[in-house]
Coordinates of C-alpha atoms in Angstrom, one line a residue:
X21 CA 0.0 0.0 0.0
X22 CA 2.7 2.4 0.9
X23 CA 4.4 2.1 -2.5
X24 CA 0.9 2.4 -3.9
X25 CA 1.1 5.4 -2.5
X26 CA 4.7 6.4 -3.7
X27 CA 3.5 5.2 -7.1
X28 CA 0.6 8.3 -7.3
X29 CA 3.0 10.8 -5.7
X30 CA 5.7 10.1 -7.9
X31 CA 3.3 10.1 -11.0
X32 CA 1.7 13.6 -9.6
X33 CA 5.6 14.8 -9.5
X34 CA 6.6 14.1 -12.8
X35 CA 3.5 16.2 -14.1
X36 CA 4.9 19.5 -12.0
X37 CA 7.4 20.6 -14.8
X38 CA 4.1 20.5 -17.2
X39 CA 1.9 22.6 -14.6
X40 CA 5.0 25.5 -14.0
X41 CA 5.2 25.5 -18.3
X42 CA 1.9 26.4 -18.6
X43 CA 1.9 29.3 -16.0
X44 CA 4.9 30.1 -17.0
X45 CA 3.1 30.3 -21.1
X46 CA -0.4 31.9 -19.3
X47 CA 1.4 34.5 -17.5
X48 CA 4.6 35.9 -18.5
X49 CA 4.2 35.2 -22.9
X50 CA 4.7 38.5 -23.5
X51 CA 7.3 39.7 -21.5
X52 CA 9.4 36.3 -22.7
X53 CA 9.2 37.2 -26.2
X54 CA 10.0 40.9 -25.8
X55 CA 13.4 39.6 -23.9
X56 CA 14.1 36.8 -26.1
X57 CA 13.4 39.0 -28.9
X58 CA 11.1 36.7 -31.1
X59 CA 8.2 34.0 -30.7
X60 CA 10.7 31.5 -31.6
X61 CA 10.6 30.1 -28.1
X62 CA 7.1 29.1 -28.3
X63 CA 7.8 25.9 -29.6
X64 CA 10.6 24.5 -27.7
X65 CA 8.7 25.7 -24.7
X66 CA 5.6 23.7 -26.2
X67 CA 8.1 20.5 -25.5
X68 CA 8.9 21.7 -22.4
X69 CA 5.2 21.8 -21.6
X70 CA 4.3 18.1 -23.4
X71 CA 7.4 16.4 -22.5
X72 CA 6.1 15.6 -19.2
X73 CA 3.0 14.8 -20.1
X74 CA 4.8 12.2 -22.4
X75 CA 6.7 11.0 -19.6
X76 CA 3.9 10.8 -17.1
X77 CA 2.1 8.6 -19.7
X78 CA 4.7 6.4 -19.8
X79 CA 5.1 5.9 -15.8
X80 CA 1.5 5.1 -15.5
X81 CA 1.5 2.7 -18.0
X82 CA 4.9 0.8 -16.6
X83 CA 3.7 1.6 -12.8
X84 CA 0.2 -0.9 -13.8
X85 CA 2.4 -3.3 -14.9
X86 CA 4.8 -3.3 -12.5
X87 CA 2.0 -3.7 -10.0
X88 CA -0.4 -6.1 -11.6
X89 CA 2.4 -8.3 -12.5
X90 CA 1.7 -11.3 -9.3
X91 CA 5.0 -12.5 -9.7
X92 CA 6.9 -9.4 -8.9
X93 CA 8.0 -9.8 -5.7
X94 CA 10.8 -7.3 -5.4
X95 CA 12.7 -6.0 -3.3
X96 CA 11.2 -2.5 -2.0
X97 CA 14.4 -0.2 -2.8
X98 CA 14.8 -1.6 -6.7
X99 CA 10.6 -0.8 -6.9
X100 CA 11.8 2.5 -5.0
X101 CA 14.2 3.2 -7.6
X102 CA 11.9 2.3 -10.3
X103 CA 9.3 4.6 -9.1
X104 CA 11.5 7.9 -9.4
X105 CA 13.1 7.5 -12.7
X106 CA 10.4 8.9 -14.4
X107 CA 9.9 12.0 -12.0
X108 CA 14.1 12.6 -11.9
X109 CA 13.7 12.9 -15.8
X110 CA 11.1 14.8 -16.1
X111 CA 12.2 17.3 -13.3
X112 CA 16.0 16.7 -15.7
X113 CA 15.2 17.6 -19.3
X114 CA 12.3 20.2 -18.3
X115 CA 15.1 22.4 -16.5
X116 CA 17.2 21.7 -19.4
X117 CA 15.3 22.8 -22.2
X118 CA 13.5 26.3 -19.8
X119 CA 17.2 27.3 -19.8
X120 CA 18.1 27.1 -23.3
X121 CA 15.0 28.4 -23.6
X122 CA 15.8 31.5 -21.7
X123 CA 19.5 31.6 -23.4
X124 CA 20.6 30.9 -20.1
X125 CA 24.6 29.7 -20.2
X126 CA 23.6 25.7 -20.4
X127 CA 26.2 22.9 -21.2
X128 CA 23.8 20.5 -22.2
X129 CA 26.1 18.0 -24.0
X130 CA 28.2 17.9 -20.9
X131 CA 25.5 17.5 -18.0
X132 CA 23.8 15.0 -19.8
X133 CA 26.1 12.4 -20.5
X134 CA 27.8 12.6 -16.9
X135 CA 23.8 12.9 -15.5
X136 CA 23.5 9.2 -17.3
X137 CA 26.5 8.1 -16.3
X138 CA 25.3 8.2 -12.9
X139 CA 22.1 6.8 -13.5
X140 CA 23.7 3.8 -15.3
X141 CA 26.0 2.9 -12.1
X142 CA 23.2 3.5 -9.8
X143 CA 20.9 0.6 -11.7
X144 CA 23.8 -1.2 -12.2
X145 CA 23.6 -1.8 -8.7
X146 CA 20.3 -2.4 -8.1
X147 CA 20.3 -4.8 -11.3
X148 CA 21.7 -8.1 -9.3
X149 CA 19.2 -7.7 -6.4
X150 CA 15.9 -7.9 -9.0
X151 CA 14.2 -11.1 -8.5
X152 CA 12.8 -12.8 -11.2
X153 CA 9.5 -11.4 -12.7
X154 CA 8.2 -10.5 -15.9
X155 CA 8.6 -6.5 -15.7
X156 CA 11.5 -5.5 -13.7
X157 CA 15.1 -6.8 -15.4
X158 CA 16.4 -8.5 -18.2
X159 CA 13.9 -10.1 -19.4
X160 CA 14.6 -12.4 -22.0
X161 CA 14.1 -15.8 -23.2
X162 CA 16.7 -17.5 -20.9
X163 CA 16.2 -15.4 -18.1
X164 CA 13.0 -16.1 -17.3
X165 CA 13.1 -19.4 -17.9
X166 CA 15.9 -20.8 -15.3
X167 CA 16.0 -18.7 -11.8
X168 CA 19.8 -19.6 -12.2
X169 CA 20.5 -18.2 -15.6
X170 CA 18.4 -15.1 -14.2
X171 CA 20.9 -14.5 -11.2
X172 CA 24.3 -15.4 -13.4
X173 CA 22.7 -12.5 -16.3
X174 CA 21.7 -9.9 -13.4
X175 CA 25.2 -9.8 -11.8
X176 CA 27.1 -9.5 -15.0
X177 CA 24.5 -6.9 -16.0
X178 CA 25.1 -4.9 -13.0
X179 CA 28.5 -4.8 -13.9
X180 CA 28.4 -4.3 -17.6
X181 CA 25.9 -1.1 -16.8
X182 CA 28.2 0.4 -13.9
X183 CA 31.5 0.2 -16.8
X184 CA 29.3 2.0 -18.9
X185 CA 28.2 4.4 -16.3
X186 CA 31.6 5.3 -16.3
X187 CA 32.1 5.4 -20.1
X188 CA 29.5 7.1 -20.2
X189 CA 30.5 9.8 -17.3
X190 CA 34.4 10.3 -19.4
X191 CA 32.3 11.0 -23.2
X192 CA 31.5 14.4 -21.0
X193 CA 35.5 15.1 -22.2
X194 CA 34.4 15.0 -26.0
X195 CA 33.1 17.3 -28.2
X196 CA 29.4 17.8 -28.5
X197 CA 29.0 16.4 -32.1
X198 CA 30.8 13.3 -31.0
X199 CA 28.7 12.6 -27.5
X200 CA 25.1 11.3 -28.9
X201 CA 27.2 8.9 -31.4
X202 CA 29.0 7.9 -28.2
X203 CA 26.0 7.3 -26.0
X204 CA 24.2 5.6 -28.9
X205 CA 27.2 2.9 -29.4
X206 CA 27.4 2.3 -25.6
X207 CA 23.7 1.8 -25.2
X208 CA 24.0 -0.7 -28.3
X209 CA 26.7 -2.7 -26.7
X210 CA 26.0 -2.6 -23.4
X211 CA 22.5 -3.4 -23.8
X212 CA 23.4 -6.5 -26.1
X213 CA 26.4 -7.7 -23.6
X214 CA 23.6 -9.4 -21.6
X215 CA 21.5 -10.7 -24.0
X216 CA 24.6 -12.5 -25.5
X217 CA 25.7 -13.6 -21.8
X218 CA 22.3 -14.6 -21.1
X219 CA 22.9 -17.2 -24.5
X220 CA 26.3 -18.7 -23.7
X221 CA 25.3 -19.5 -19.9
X222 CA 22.1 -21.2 -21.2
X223 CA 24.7 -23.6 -23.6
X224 CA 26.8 -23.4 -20.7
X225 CA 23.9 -25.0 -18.6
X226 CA 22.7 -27.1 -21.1
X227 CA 26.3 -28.7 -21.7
X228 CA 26.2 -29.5 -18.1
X229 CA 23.3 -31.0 -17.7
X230 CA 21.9 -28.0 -15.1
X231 CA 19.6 -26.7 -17.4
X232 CA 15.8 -26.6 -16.1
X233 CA 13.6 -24.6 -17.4
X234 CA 10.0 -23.1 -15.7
X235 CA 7.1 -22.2 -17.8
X236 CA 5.6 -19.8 -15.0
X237 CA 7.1 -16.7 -16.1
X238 CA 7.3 -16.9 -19.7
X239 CA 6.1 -13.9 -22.0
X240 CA 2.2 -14.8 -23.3
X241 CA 1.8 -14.2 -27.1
X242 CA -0.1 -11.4 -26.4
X243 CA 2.7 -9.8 -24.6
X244 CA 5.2 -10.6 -27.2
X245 CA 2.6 -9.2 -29.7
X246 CA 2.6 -5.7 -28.2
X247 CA 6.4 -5.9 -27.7
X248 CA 7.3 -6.3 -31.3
X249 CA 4.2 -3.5 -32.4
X250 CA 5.3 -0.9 -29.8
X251 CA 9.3 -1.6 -31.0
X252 CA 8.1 -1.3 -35.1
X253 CA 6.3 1.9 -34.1
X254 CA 9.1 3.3 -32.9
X255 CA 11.7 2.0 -35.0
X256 CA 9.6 3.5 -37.9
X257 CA 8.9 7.3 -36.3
X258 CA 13.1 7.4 -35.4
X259 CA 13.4 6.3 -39.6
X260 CA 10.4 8.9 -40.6
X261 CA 12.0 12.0 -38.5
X262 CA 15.7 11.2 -39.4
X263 CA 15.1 11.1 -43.3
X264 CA 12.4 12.9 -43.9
X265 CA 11.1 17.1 -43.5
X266 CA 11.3 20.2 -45.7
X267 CA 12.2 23.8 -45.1
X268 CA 10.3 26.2 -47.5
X269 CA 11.9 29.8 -47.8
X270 CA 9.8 32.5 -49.2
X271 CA 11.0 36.4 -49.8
X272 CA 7.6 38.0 -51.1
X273 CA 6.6 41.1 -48.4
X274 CA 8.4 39.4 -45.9
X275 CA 10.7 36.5 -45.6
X276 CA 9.5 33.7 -44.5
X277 CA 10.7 30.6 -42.9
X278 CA 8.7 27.2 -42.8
X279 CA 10.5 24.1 -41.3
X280 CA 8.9 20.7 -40.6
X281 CA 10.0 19.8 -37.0
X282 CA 10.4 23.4 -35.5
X283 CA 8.7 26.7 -35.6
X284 CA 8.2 29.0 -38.4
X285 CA 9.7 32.4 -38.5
X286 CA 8.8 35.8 -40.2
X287 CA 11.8 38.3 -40.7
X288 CA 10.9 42.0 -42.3
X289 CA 13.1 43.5 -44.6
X290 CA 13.4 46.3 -42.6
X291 CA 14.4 44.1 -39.9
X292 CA 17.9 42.7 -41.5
X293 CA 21.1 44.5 -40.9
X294 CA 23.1 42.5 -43.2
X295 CA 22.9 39.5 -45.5
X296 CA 26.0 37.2 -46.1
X297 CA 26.7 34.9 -48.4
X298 CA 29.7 31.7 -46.9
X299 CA 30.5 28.3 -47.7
X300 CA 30.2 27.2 -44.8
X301 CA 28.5 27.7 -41.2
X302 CA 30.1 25.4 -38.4
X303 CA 28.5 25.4 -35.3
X304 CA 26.8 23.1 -32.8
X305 CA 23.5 22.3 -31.5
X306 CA 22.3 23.5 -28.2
X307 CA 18.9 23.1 -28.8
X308 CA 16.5 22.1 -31.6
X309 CA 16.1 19.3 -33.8
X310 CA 19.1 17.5 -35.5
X311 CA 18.6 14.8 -38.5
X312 CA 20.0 13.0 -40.9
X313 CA 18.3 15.3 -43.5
X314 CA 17.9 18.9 -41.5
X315 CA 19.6 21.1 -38.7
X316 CA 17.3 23.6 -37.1
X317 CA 17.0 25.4 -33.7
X318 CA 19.8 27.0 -32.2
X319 CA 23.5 26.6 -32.9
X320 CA 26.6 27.9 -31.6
X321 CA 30.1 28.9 -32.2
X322 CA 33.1 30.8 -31.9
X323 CA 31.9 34.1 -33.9
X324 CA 28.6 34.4 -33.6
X325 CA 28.5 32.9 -30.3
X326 CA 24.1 31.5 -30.8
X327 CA 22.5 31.5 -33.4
X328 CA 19.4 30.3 -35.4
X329 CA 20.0 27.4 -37.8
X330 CA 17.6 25.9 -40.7
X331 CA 19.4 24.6 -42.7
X332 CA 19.5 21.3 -45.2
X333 CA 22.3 19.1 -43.7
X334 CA 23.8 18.1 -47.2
X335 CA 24.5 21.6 -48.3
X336 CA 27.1 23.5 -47.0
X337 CA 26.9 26.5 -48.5
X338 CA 24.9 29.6 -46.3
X339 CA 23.2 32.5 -46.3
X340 CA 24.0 34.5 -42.9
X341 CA 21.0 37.0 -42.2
X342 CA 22.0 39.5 -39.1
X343 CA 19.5 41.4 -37.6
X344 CA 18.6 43.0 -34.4
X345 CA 21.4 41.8 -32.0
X346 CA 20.2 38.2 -33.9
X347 CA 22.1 35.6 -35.9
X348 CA 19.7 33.1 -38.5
X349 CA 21.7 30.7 -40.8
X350 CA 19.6 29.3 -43.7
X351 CA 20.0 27.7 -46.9
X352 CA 18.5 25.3 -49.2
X353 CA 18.6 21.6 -50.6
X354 CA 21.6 22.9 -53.4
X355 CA 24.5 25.2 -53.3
X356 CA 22.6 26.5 -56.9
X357 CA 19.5 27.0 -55.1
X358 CA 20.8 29.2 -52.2
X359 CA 23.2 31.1 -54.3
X360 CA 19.7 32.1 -55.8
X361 CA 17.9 32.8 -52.8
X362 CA 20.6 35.2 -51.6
X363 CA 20.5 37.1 -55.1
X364 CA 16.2 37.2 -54.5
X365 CA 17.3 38.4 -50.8
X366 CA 20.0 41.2 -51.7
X367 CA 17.5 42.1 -54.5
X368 CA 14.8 42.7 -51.9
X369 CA 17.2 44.4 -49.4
X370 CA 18.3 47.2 -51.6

């Protein structure tokens, strides 16, 4: 009953970051854009609102699970545990993106790997002490079919996920473009390392003759079912948002700015300093959306400090548009293409 009760408070916790968004939207838009200097925060801030909404979703969903599963008998400080993960991430990435939001001086790609880091050594010590049920653990094939095999998996897990704790604490040191590849190719290993340990104990144990396996806890079809339809779901959004998206440049009575993925923007002639042709724009991302196919939100680097990218990621070539104490970086799918937008720009400008 009392982690019944954990459950709802930790569930009603995660939700906060969603509530203070919203005031913060209801009662101070205005004087937010007037600072920042654009409505280009509105949609960032619209993830900062949802995210946890997302998140508290998700908690509710695993927290029934977790609680209607009868063979979950856990130990009370790994269903502790369990219980604030959601709420500590929440509470993480809403304080994250209000103060990027807010330009505030943020090294995101440096809190975030060191914030997993910790997060990875602190379940990799919880990991050994899960008993065997269907929703807690490692849950695989071998696993939770031989209590034995589910003991031998869970300490080298907890192991395997404190090394990459640390791993993952150390890719702090490297540069920003180089961190999410990092994390990515540590989660891939580190979450197969089991899996494949799980295997060769189980021919280990069948070799020896110690191999008995119990039906009680297997996955039901059903189960398996929803597994493999919630995986292709997301297997297929991560493949639609990393190849696909436009950005659609107009320069009629206005310019205009319409990206797929982030908010639009509207610039006034009278509005632009300066417009710049270069080559090439480095810079990296602080905040926004980054793809295989398109670079938008906001950037930063040595000269222009941050700045406002949308931009194709194929091209190189950029047209640099300064305005009021602002920076925006755009371009098009071709080098051909821009070079023309940035004639059609001057040819507006004069």
């Amino acid at each position: 009953m009392k982690l019944k009760k954990k459950a709802i408070i930790a569930s009603l916790i995660t939700l906060i970051p969603s509530l203070i968004g919203l005031l913060a939207l209801y009662l101070y838009d205005d004087s937010i854009t007037e600072s920042l200097g654009n409505e280009m925060w509105k949609s960032p801030a619209l993830l900062a609102v949802c995210l946890p909404i997302v998140i508290f979703i998700l908690n509710i969903i695993c927290t029934i699970f977790t609680f209607k599963d009868n063979k979950n008998a856990q130990n009370p400080k790994v269903l502790n545990m369990v219980l604030w993960i959601c709420p500590f991430i929440s509470i993480f990435s809403s304080i994250s993106l209000w103060a990027l939001i807010m330009g505030k001086d943020f090294d995101f790609y440096t809190l975030m790997p060191i914030i997993l880091g910790l997060s990875f050594i602190l379940l990799g010590n919880y990991l050994p002490k899960c008993t065997r049920n269907r929703t807690i653990g490692i849950k695989i094939k071998w696993t939770l079919a031989n209590e034995e095999n589910w003991t031998a998996t869970h300490r080298f897990g907890g192991k395997a996920w404190v090394i990459c704790g640390v791993l993952f604490a150390l890719s702090a040191l490297l540069k920003s473009s180089a961190v999410i590849i990092s994390i990515l190719v540590l989660v891939l290993i580190f979450s197969m390392l089991p899996v494949l340990y799980s295997f060769l104990y189980y021919k280990k144990q069948v070799k020896e003759g110690t191999w008995i396996e119990k039906e009680d806890l297997k996955l039901s079809k059903k189960a398996s079912v929803a597994v493999a339809i919630i995986v292709s779901i997301i297997l297929i959004f991560c493949a639609v948002i990393t190849f696909t998206g436009e950005i659609k440049i107009s320069c009629e009575d206005s310019l205009v700015i319409e990206a797929d993925y982030w908010s639009d923007i509207e610039i006034k002639y009278d509005d632009i300093e300066n417009i710049e042709y270069r080559e090439n724009v480095p810079g990296e991302r602080i905040s926004g959306f980054g793809s295989h196919r398109l670079l938008l939100g906001y950037f930063k680097n040595d000269e222009f400090k941050t700045y406002t990218r949308y931009t194709y990621a194929k091209c190189d070539s950029c047209i640099v548009i300064t305005t009021k104490g602002e920076k925006i970086v755009i371009n098009l799918k071709t080098e051909e293409e821009t070079k023309n937008l940035f004639q059609a720009l001057s040819e507006k400008k004069k």
